[in-house]
Amino acid sequence: MNPFAQSREDRVGSLGETALIKRISEWLGAASPDPPAGIGDDCSAVHLPPNKSYLLTTTDPVIYQRHFDSQLEPEQVAIKLLNRNISDIASMGGTPRHATLSHALPHHLSIDWLKRFYIGLSHEACKCNIQVNGGDVTTTKDFLGAFMTLVGYGNERILERKGASVGALIFVTGSLGGSRLKKHSNFEPRLPEGQWLATQVGVSSCIDLSDGIGKDCAAILLDHCNAKIDASRIPVSEDAHALSRSSGRSPLDHAINDGEDYELLFTLEPDQDYDTFVDHWKTRFKTDITQIGIISKRVASHPSVVFSNLEENIEPTGYDPFRTP
Amino acid sequence: MNPFAQSREDRVGSLGETALIKRISEWLGAASPDPPAGIGDDCSAVHLPPNKSYLLTTTDPVIYQRHFDSQLEPEQVAIKLLNRNISDIASMGGTPRHATLSHALPHHLSIDWLKRFYIGLSHEACKCNIQVNGGDVTTTKDFLGAFMTLVGYGNERILERKGASVGALIFVTGSLGGSRLKKHSNFEPRLPEGQWLATQVGVSSCIDLSDGIGKDCAAILLDHCNAKIDASRIPVSEDAHALSRSSGRSPLDHAINDGEDYELLFTLEPDQDYDTFVDHWKTRFKTDITQIGIISKRVASHPSVVFSNLEENIEPTGYDPFRTP
């Protein structure tokens, strides 16, 4: 069968990423378990009997002309690849351990580029106590991409995306926006922060911010919930301000829609004491946290994430790596 | 840095697959553990404490115009992808359990093709008691590839590639050659056979035949060993004979060099009784086994795999998915 479609509506490009993943999950049917074991969370999490621990698995690629270009050094590409995957394990509170890399390499790729990529990967992996256990290499005509699968372990309690009750407070770590200036390839996954959050019973959901706060926050909501976010409380990064000077977009727009922040968004249940929690955080981490919103009861006529104090021209739709422009 | 090289000798295409993987392993250095945990076996195998069991991980892709084309139905592509990975776990005697799929999809890919791919994958996965736990989708300009990572479990004893002593007998399952007629996309991984072999202490090494017997057999040899293969004993498939009629190559040439057989090659230690072993096999499996050679002491002037009774015009170099033609 010819894999390609003539008419626009028959092409996968006509679907958004979220719609496509939903369909894939339906097509897989019985082979696709519910989250957190199956599709729908940052990692898949399956029990490792007889231990009370989890095997966490996530996969993310870096592809030339999409996730990096010739501006980036090969070491940075490798670090970005590893850290994108680590960030998913961080958001579930796990410990990353084993990486597998499937590499699609054009014949005319430079050996020196590849050498620097792998040496850079090795340094970063050793720093994080991660082994690169294996992989595959295949040549292509001109496509360059590295597809990493990262396996880690979670303790008895892992953080899942869904679990926040009505009234739970919504926090983010660090500051947001302007990632393409630097942060997209040069960020520190919130690994110790995620691991500690997983030990706190009052923390009820967590996700890493990769596609922008509007889209990612919608992904944590149970069916009966909305999120209310006060846009004036969103911590806007210096890079978002810097980028704004040339982009014609406001710093807040960058903070909401750029994606690739790799900060954590998490919720604290309403029965928990805000001050005690924040104090505990501050004694452990230099990373800032900011409460930016609250989980509310679902109102069918509202969008799932409702922003207040938002400039009128900002559409908080985030980044969709899939939709055709 | 520009990832591409101008001069031929600076390009990865100037290296063969084996040389490239050796370099990657060196570049990774401390991040790359010894096999079976690291690069060098069909899967990576790491201990799962405190159990005496192994986590097995393998990765193989299917790429359009390399591993499949429009002649193949999407269900067959999915089955080939899954079975290529299962075969690696079979060769170490493990049980496959969790698949993760990173999918590179052109915008103009047909939704119907993709639907049939995933439904086909689901059926085959369910048949094998494998879950598809997650993945990633990314759009591309025109590159279509699916990169699967398959995780499984091994018991206390797994089969590794290296371990055969001088005097060990070399066996293969099934028959070889002509895979591109049908078998490359329609084969049964030797899963129960591999699992049983792993329980036999006299079985000292195992590999699945994907690149041709000359190349794959070389991969099981310890430094002080050669393999001697009697080409007249190699079980030649009917498809190798069929293909020979139009290819201008002999059936034996097809059996030795076509690759994608996905049969097991394994060794039985010299202190084991041949007849008892073969009898035990036959009571369990309908799959044929054939003893085709023996492990011998290394002679530096010999190639690592020495064929006897080979037609003169056959070069037993096998299939290298990497070298530029």
XYZ file of C-alpha atoms in Angstrom:
650
model
C 0.000 0.000 0.000
C 1.241 3.478 -0.830
C 1.819 5.154 2.569
C 1.084 8.650 1.274
C -2.253 10.393 0.785
C -3.258 12.683 -2.046
C -5.970 14.701 -0.378
C -5.241 16.999 2.521
C -7.909 15.609 4.856
C -6.517 12.076 4.581
C -3.054 13.136 5.762
C -1.764 12.876 9.319
C -0.660 16.516 8.996
C -4.327 17.503 9.148
C -4.485 16.256 12.755
C -2.979 17.991 15.772
C -0.570 16.066 17.980
C -3.118 15.512 20.754
C -5.751 14.181 18.319
C -3.238 11.904 16.638
C -2.026 10.405 19.913
C -5.630 9.809 20.967
C -6.257 7.918 17.729
C -3.075 5.866 18.060
C -4.173 4.871 21.534
C -7.579 3.792 20.147
C -6.022 1.886 17.245
C -3.728 0.052 19.650
C -6.782 -0.979 21.662
C -6.085 -3.939 23.925
C -2.306 -3.581 23.462
C -2.433 -0.125 25.050
C -2.867 -0.222 28.832
C -4.271 2.721 30.791
C -1.837 5.334 32.088
C 0.492 5.433 33.870
C 1.462 2.070 32.296
C 0.299 3.215 28.869
C -0.014 6.289 26.669
C -0.985 9.487 28.477
C 1.750 10.388 30.926
C 5.314 11.686 30.638
C 6.684 8.163 31.007
C 5.101 4.760 31.012
C 5.261 3.301 34.513
C 4.923 -0.441 35.015
C 5.279 -2.340 38.260
C 8.400 -4.367 38.784
C 7.238 -7.338 40.807
C 7.884 -8.384 43.470
C 9.341 -4.997 44.420
C 7.163 -2.062 45.155
C 8.931 -0.098 42.474
C 8.272 1.055 38.942
C 10.047 0.737 35.650
C 9.753 4.132 33.948
C 10.249 4.435 30.193
C 10.192 7.493 27.991
C 11.285 8.305 24.459
C 12.127 11.572 22.714
C 14.161 12.275 19.602
C 16.270 15.120 18.291
C 15.849 15.652 14.565
C 17.959 17.924 12.354
C 16.096 21.020 11.177
C 13.432 20.476 13.827
C 15.119 20.203 17.215
C 18.553 21.483 16.194
C 20.426 22.996 13.284
C 24.007 23.842 12.317
C 24.066 26.659 14.896
C 24.209 24.104 17.684
C 27.412 22.255 18.539
C 27.150 18.444 18.435
C 27.775 18.202 22.192
C 24.781 20.490 22.787
C 22.608 18.337 20.551
C 23.521 15.264 22.598
C 22.911 17.072 25.882
C 19.545 18.300 24.659
C 18.569 14.778 23.624
C 19.490 13.286 26.973
C 17.971 16.082 29.039
C 14.654 16.066 27.154
C 14.311 12.443 28.200
C 15.576 12.989 31.755
C 12.999 15.741 32.191
C 10.179 13.239 31.600
C 11.563 10.932 34.278
C 12.045 13.932 36.589
C 8.387 14.862 36.226
C 7.373 11.444 37.577
C 9.897 11.594 40.400
C 12.058 8.768 39.103
C 15.767 8.074 38.670
C 17.041 7.697 35.092
C 19.465 4.824 34.551
C 19.629 3.260 31.083
C 19.613 4.928 27.677
C 19.172 3.237 24.302
C 19.782 5.192 21.130
C 18.479 4.455 17.648
C 20.361 6.639 15.215
C 19.371 7.475 11.625
C 22.506 8.759 9.886
C 22.929 10.136 6.379
C 25.885 8.674 4.471
C 27.497 12.113 4.241
C 27.325 12.858 7.986
C 30.695 13.947 9.278
C 32.531 11.412 11.426
C 33.895 14.282 13.480
C 30.394 15.629 14.170
C 29.261 12.190 15.291
C 32.329 11.709 17.469
C 31.693 14.995 19.274
C 28.014 14.050 19.671
C 28.839 10.748 21.389
C 31.619 12.154 23.547
C 29.253 14.927 24.646
C 26.567 12.357 25.358
C 28.999 10.300 27.403
C 30.041 13.250 29.597
C 26.479 14.261 30.325
C 25.347 10.679 30.930
C 28.201 9.997 33.368
C 27.367 13.219 35.244
C 23.836 11.903 35.728
C 24.873 8.312 36.505
C 23.199 7.071 33.329
C 24.568 4.257 31.179
C 24.209 4.180 27.408
C 23.446 0.500 27.063
C 22.930 0.028 23.378
C 21.263 1.121 20.242
C 21.106 0.846 16.517
C 22.566 2.701 13.557
C 20.897 2.872 10.166
C 21.885 4.952 7.182
C 19.497 7.243 5.370
C 19.598 9.358 2.235
C 19.537 12.659 4.078
C 17.549 12.327 7.311
C 19.470 12.895 10.539
C 17.750 11.974 13.780
C 18.561 10.353 17.109
C 15.757 8.500 18.892
C 16.486 7.903 22.554
C 14.594 5.652 24.918
C 15.444 6.258 28.545
C 14.606 3.784 31.283
C 14.552 4.658 34.954
C 13.214 3.470 38.259
C 10.536 4.946 40.463
C 9.951 4.206 44.116
C 6.700 3.109 45.672
C 5.163 6.502 44.895
C 5.537 8.136 41.503
C 4.052 11.398 40.286
C 1.409 11.152 37.626
C -0.086 13.849 35.448
C -3.636 13.352 36.660
C -4.654 13.367 40.270
C -5.288 16.968 41.336
C -8.524 17.690 43.220
C -10.658 20.802 42.998
C -8.949 23.462 45.078
C -5.409 22.182 44.546
C -2.818 24.905 44.020
C -0.877 24.980 40.752
C 2.853 25.692 40.956
C 5.643 26.031 38.433
C 9.383 25.835 39.018
C 11.844 28.384 37.629
C 10.788 30.926 35.015
C 9.267 30.536 31.569
C 9.686 31.743 28.003
C 12.358 32.605 25.470
C 13.746 29.084 25.458
C 15.032 29.290 21.925
C 17.622 31.866 22.947
C 19.464 29.274 24.971
C 17.416 27.164 27.305
C 16.065 24.671 24.717
C 19.541 23.131 24.496
C 20.974 24.165 27.800
C 18.728 23.394 30.724
C 18.982 21.444 33.920
C 16.177 18.867 34.231
C 14.430 19.251 37.579
C 15.496 15.800 38.714
C 16.111 16.257 42.476
C 13.061 18.500 42.640
C 10.857 15.847 40.990
C 12.248 13.107 43.212
C 11.474 15.112 46.327
C 7.998 16.066 45.107
C 7.233 12.349 44.686
C 7.870 11.841 48.408
C 5.286 14.495 49.344
C 1.840 12.917 49.659
C 0.161 16.321 49.199
C 1.615 16.695 45.703
C -1.056 15.253 43.455
C 0.098 15.758 39.866
C 3.128 16.798 37.883
C 4.172 17.373 34.266
C 7.218 18.868 32.613
C 6.558 21.986 30.553
C 7.611 21.233 26.997
C 4.794 22.609 24.836
C 3.713 25.747 26.713
C 1.723 26.170 29.874
C -1.757 26.313 28.298
C -1.393 23.006 26.499
C 0.606 21.223 29.218
C -1.651 22.353 32.061
C -4.695 21.018 30.172
C -2.993 17.607 30.146
C -3.081 17.271 33.940
C -6.806 17.872 34.341
C -9.230 15.153 35.342
C -12.527 15.283 33.447
C -14.381 17.123 36.200
C -11.744 19.846 36.578
C -10.674 23.135 35.045
C -7.525 25.081 35.793
C -7.602 28.790 36.551
C -4.294 30.506 35.928
C -3.540 34.071 36.901
C -1.323 35.192 34.015
C 0.072 38.053 36.090
C 1.668 35.498 38.418
C 3.499 33.551 35.715
C 7.263 33.904 36.283
C 8.570 35.392 33.031
C 12.218 34.690 32.261
C 14.826 37.263 31.301
C 15.176 35.491 27.967
C 11.467 36.027 27.290
C 12.017 39.761 27.840
C 15.121 39.713 25.651
C 13.354 37.909 22.839
C 10.365 40.205 23.075
C 12.468 43.180 22.008
C 12.917 41.734 18.540
C 9.930 39.403 18.139
C 7.033 41.833 18.316
C 5.435 39.547 20.905
C 5.085 40.346 24.610
C 7.301 38.644 27.210
C 4.180 36.998 28.652
C 3.254 35.597 25.244
C 6.705 34.026 25.071
C 6.345 32.642 28.597
C 3.017 31.040 27.780
C 3.585 29.763 24.252
C 7.266 29.131 23.500
C 7.500 25.669 25.032
C 10.767 23.843 25.735
C 10.952 25.321 29.247
C 11.478 21.906 30.877
C 10.278 23.304 34.183
C 7.852 21.307 36.321
C 4.198 22.203 36.750
C 2.692 20.470 39.776
C -0.246 20.694 42.152
C -0.531 20.773 45.938
C -3.758 19.401 47.406
C -6.071 21.870 49.195
C -5.674 20.164 52.589
C -1.941 20.946 52.614
C -0.435 24.006 54.259
C 0.973 26.363 51.644
C 3.552 28.054 53.896
C 4.900 24.810 55.329
C 5.255 23.330 51.848
C 7.038 26.393 50.462
C 9.323 26.520 53.496
C 10.270 22.864 53.041
C 10.982 23.527 49.373
C 13.172 26.530 50.122
C 15.318 24.676 52.623
C 16.096 22.117 49.894
C 16.277 23.916 46.570
C 17.564 27.145 45.105
C 15.092 26.713 42.243
C 12.166 29.127 42.632
C 8.580 27.968 42.790
C 5.572 30.168 42.074
C 1.920 29.475 42.657
C 0.205 30.561 39.461
C -3.295 29.144 39.739
C -5.775 26.723 41.188
C -7.774 23.680 40.114
C -11.503 24.425 39.880
C -14.684 22.504 39.172
C -15.311 21.970 35.486
C -17.632 24.407 33.755
C -18.580 22.910 30.423
C -18.703 26.258 28.612
C -15.170 27.214 29.679
C -11.942 26.164 27.992
C -10.172 23.619 30.181
C -7.523 26.155 31.202
C -8.911 29.605 31.990
C -6.426 32.488 32.136
C -7.130 35.708 34.021
C -5.155 38.932 33.553
C -4.126 37.836 30.085
C -3.350 40.405 27.393
C -6.111 40.138 24.832
C -3.997 39.211 21.851
C -2.392 36.145 23.467
C -3.768 32.771 22.441
C -2.508 30.282 25.033
C -2.451 27.387 22.573
C 1.217 26.479 23.044
C 3.411 24.596 20.647
C 2.108 21.737 18.526
C 4.993 19.875 16.936
C 2.587 18.124 14.652
C 0.098 20.400 12.964
C 0.839 21.575 9.432
C 1.347 25.338 9.388
C 28.708 22.990 13.436
C 27.661 21.736 10.008
C 26.898 18.024 10.509
C 27.865 17.074 6.962
C 31.289 16.354 5.500
C 32.579 17.337 2.082
C 35.245 14.710 1.573
C 34.395 11.059 1.256
C 36.832 9.824 3.916
C 35.327 12.114 6.565
C 31.820 10.673 6.104
C 30.268 7.948 8.241
C 29.330 6.193 4.984
C 33.015 5.359 4.516
C 32.850 3.096 7.588
C 31.200 -0.297 7.758
C 28.559 -0.945 10.414
C 30.880 -3.002 12.616
C 33.640 -0.347 12.526
C 31.164 2.428 13.274
C 29.658 0.637 16.265
C 33.158 -0.027 17.613
C 33.940 3.680 17.382
C 30.667 4.697 19.028
C 31.466 2.369 21.878
C 34.923 3.982 22.241
C 33.508 7.519 22.059
C 30.984 6.666 24.747
C 33.824 5.481 26.963
C 32.849 5.328 30.623
C 29.131 5.652 29.793
C 29.287 2.383 27.849
C 29.438 -0.695 30.102
C 30.808 -4.030 28.880
C 28.392 -6.492 27.282
C 25.934 -7.935 28.048
C 24.952 -4.683 29.843
C 26.408 -2.555 27.054
C 27.002 -2.508 23.303
C 27.964 -5.852 21.773
C 25.096 -8.274 22.214
C 21.614 -8.629 20.721
C 20.094 -6.889 23.730
C 21.526 -5.012 26.637
C 21.055 -7.064 29.813
C 21.215 -5.356 33.198
C 20.546 -6.934 36.551
C 17.322 -6.092 38.290
C 18.212 -6.105 41.979
C 17.336 -7.688 44.283
C 15.956 -10.338 41.925
C 18.204 -12.675 40.085
C 16.701 -11.535 36.838
C 17.658 -9.309 33.933
C 16.106 -6.346 32.207
C 16.649 -6.889 28.485
C 16.445 -3.957 26.082
C 16.777 -3.887 22.323
C 15.979 -1.390 19.574
C 15.401 -1.783 15.848
C 13.627 0.445 13.362
C 11.725 -0.001 10.141
C 12.443 2.733 7.611
C 10.599 3.347 4.349
C 12.653 2.477 1.275
C 15.104 0.504 3.409
C 13.154 -2.055 5.430
C 9.863 -1.802 3.546
C 8.251 -0.213 0.519
C 4.795 0.245 -0.984
C 4.649 -3.471 -1.847
C 4.205 -4.303 1.822
C 0.878 -3.828 3.587
C 1.006 -1.583 6.677
C 0.100 -4.512 8.948
C 3.114 -6.421 7.630
C 5.372 -3.439 8.299
C 4.198 -3.340 11.913
C 4.627 -7.086 12.330
C 8.117 -6.922 10.867
C 9.037 -4.100 13.255
C 7.806 -5.975 16.303
C 9.286 -9.321 15.280
C 12.720 -7.890 14.484
C 12.852 -6.702 18.081
C 11.348 -9.884 19.538
C 13.993 -11.911 17.702
C 16.747 -10.107 19.634
C 15.087 -10.951 22.945
C 14.555 -14.539 21.740
C 18.256 -14.913 21.049
C 19.043 -14.119 24.681
C 16.324 -16.416 25.970
C 14.142 -13.658 27.407
C 10.467 -12.779 27.465
C 9.439 -9.570 25.672
C 6.951 -7.409 27.542
C 6.992 -3.649 26.853
C 7.321 -1.803 23.560
C 7.944 1.918 23.082
C 7.644 3.442 19.635
C 9.169 6.673 18.375
C 7.553 7.506 15.071
C 8.831 9.931 12.419
C 5.897 10.753 10.158
C 5.776 12.869 7.000
C 2.916 15.380 6.911
C 1.458 13.684 3.843
C 1.385 10.179 5.356
C -2.039 8.639 4.934
C -4.116 8.374 8.104
C -5.519 5.108 6.801
C -2.033 3.640 6.343
C -1.116 4.638 9.896
C -4.337 3.234 11.293
C -3.710 -0.125 9.658
C -0.113 -0.068 10.926
C -1.194 0.432 14.556
C -4.069 -2.041 14.405
C -1.672 -4.611 12.930
C 0.841 -3.843 15.637
C -1.813 -4.267 18.300
C -2.904 -7.703 17.041
C 0.634 -9.014 16.878
C 1.580 -7.512 20.251
C -1.458 -9.024 21.977
C -0.663 -12.416 20.455
C 2.788 -12.215 22.063
C 1.550 -10.782 25.378
C 3.412 -7.520 24.727
C 2.092 -4.106 25.727
C 2.726 -0.982 23.690
C 3.369 1.365 26.580
C 4.132 4.635 24.917
C 6.074 6.541 22.364
C 6.501 9.747 20.513
C 5.332 11.186 17.212
C 7.253 13.810 15.271
C 6.560 15.125 11.804
C 9.164 15.210 9.063
C 9.367 16.601 5.555
C 9.425 13.204 3.878
C 11.168 10.659 6.130
C 9.023 7.744 7.354
C 10.469 5.544 10.055
C 9.348 3.760 13.216
C 11.947 3.240 15.944
C 10.919 0.602 18.457
C 12.549 -0.131 21.777
C 11.456 -3.428 23.267
C 11.995 -4.315 26.909
C 11.818 -7.823 28.266
C 12.870 -9.924 31.202
C 15.424 -12.681 31.430
C 15.713 -15.288 34.149
C 18.812 -16.069 36.162
C 20.513 -17.426 33.041
C 20.466 -15.551 29.759
C 22.157 -16.456 26.495
C 24.986 -14.231 25.377
C 26.726 -14.029 22.027
C 30.150 -14.883 23.371
C 30.921 -17.928 25.466
C 31.591 -20.854 23.162
C 34.712 -22.949 23.865
C 36.970 -24.626 21.330
C 35.213 -27.786 20.194
C 31.663 -26.458 20.701
C 29.215 -27.479 17.980
C 27.531 -24.764 15.933
C 23.816 -25.179 15.192
C 21.222 -23.183 13.299
C 17.449 -23.402 13.524
C 15.188 -23.615 10.453
C 16.528 -22.958 6.963
C 18.282 -19.975 5.437
C 18.169 -17.707 2.408
C 15.709 -16.014 0.077
C 14.214 -13.936 2.865
C 13.200 -11.105 0.608
C 10.640 -13.315 -1.109
C 8.568 -13.424 2.024
C 10.367 -14.220 5.241
C 11.807 -10.740 5.916
C 8.321 -9.521 6.800
C 6.677 -12.782 7.729
C 8.676 -14.827 10.173
C 8.114 -16.349 13.573
C 10.787 -15.239 16.050
C 12.291 -18.270 17.757
C 11.017 -17.215 21.155
C 10.146 -20.534 22.867
C 13.266 -22.068 21.328
C 15.481 -19.294 22.739
C 13.829 -19.503 26.145
C 14.434 -23.236 26.313
C 18.037 -22.923 25.100
C 18.692 -20.495 27.963
C 17.757 -23.235 30.438
C 20.369 -25.617 28.964
C 23.725 -25.113 30.673
C 25.548 -26.717 27.763
C 24.381 -24.025 25.359
C 27.147 -21.455 25.474
C 26.280 -18.740 22.955
C 23.453 -17.581 20.758
C 22.695 -14.890 18.168
C 19.832 -14.262 15.775
C 20.755 -14.368 12.102
C 19.934 -10.983 10.632
C 22.955 -10.094 8.477
C 24.018 -13.470 7.035
C 25.773 -16.393 8.622
C 29.367 -15.314 7.855
C 29.010 -11.944 9.538
C 26.760 -13.073 12.391
C 28.840 -16.150 13.231
C 31.958 -13.958 13.478
C 30.149 -11.936 16.152
C 29.940 -14.854 18.575
C 33.649 -15.682 18.584
C 35.898 -15.055 21.543
C 39.336 -13.698 20.603
C 41.035 -17.084 20.768
C 38.484 -18.851 18.555
C 37.645 -19.413 14.909
C 34.512 -21.004 13.519
C 34.667 -23.732 10.901
C 31.494 -24.079 8.897
C 30.800 -26.884 6.453
C 28.833 -25.061 3.761
C 27.390 -28.329 2.486
C 25.527 -28.716 5.789
C 23.834 -25.301 5.733
C 20.065 -25.851 5.488
C 19.045 -23.956 2.336
C 15.437 -22.783 2.215
C 12.998 -23.357 -0.630
C 12.830 -19.586 -1.083
C 16.591 -19.491 -1.645
C 16.140 -22.033 -4.431
C 13.208 -20.102 -5.866
C 15.118 -16.825 -5.839
C 18.158 -18.456 -7.392
C 16.233 -19.204 -10.583
C 16.010 -15.489 -11.402
C 18.930 -13.960 -9.503
C 21.890 -15.611 -11.188
C 23.210 -16.510 -7.719
C 23.303 -20.003 -6.248
C 20.840 -21.080 -3.541
C 23.789 -21.450 -1.149
C 24.924 -17.896 -1.857
C 21.427 -16.726 -0.913
C 21.487 -18.854 2.249
C 24.808 -17.388 3.336
C 24.460 -13.741 2.355
C 20.830 -12.614 2.176
C 20.359 -11.889 5.868
C 16.977 -11.300 7.555
C 16.590 -15.009 8.310
C 15.822 -14.397 11.995
C 16.831 -17.950 12.801
C 19.008 -18.678 15.828
C 22.658 -19.681 15.589
C 23.876 -21.255 18.836
C 26.636 -23.445 20.201
C 26.646 -26.609 22.296
C 29.705 -27.176 24.480
C 31.969 -30.141 23.631
C 31.266 -31.958 26.923
C 27.565 -32.270 26.018
C 26.060 -35.289 24.336
C 24.929 -34.425 20.809
C 22.248 -37.123 20.520
C 20.682 -36.400 23.899
C 20.539 -32.709 23.120
C 18.977 -33.224 19.694
C 16.464 -35.687 21.145
C 15.425 -33.206 23.815
C 15.018 -30.551 21.150
C 12.879 -32.778 18.939
C 10.493 -33.694 21.729
C 9.829 -29.972 22.233
C 9.949 -28.253 18.865
C 8.891 -28.829 15.264
C 11.566 -26.333 14.196
C 14.529 -28.139 12.643
C 18.060 -27.764 13.947
C 21.184 -28.526 11.958
C 24.759 -28.773 13.122
C 26.740 -26.820 10.528
C 30.154 -26.386 12.103
C 32.446 -26.313 15.089
C 34.405 -23.783 17.125
C 38.165 -24.155 16.638
C 41.314 -22.613 18.038
C 42.195 -19.293 16.443
C 44.714 -19.352 13.619
C 45.836 -15.789 13.033
C 46.228 -16.222 9.275
C 42.660 -17.508 8.833
C 39.537 -15.402 8.519
C 37.525 -15.667 11.721
C 34.891 -17.836 10.029
C 36.345 -20.513 7.734
C 33.967 -22.177 5.280
C 34.640 -25.584 3.745
C 32.816 -26.958 0.690
C 32.011 -23.436 -0.444
C 31.510 -22.673 -4.125
C 34.441 -20.526 -5.186
C 32.509 -17.467 -6.256
C 30.688 -16.976 -2.933
C 32.020 -14.262 -0.635
C 30.486 -14.921 2.794
C 30.508 -11.246 3.783
C 26.801 -10.963 4.534
C 24.714 -7.827 4.582
C 26.075 -4.522 5.846
C 23.230 -2.039 6.266
C 25.754 0.731 6.612
C 28.439 0.737 3.977
C 28.018 3.017 0.970
C 27.700 0.949 -2.195
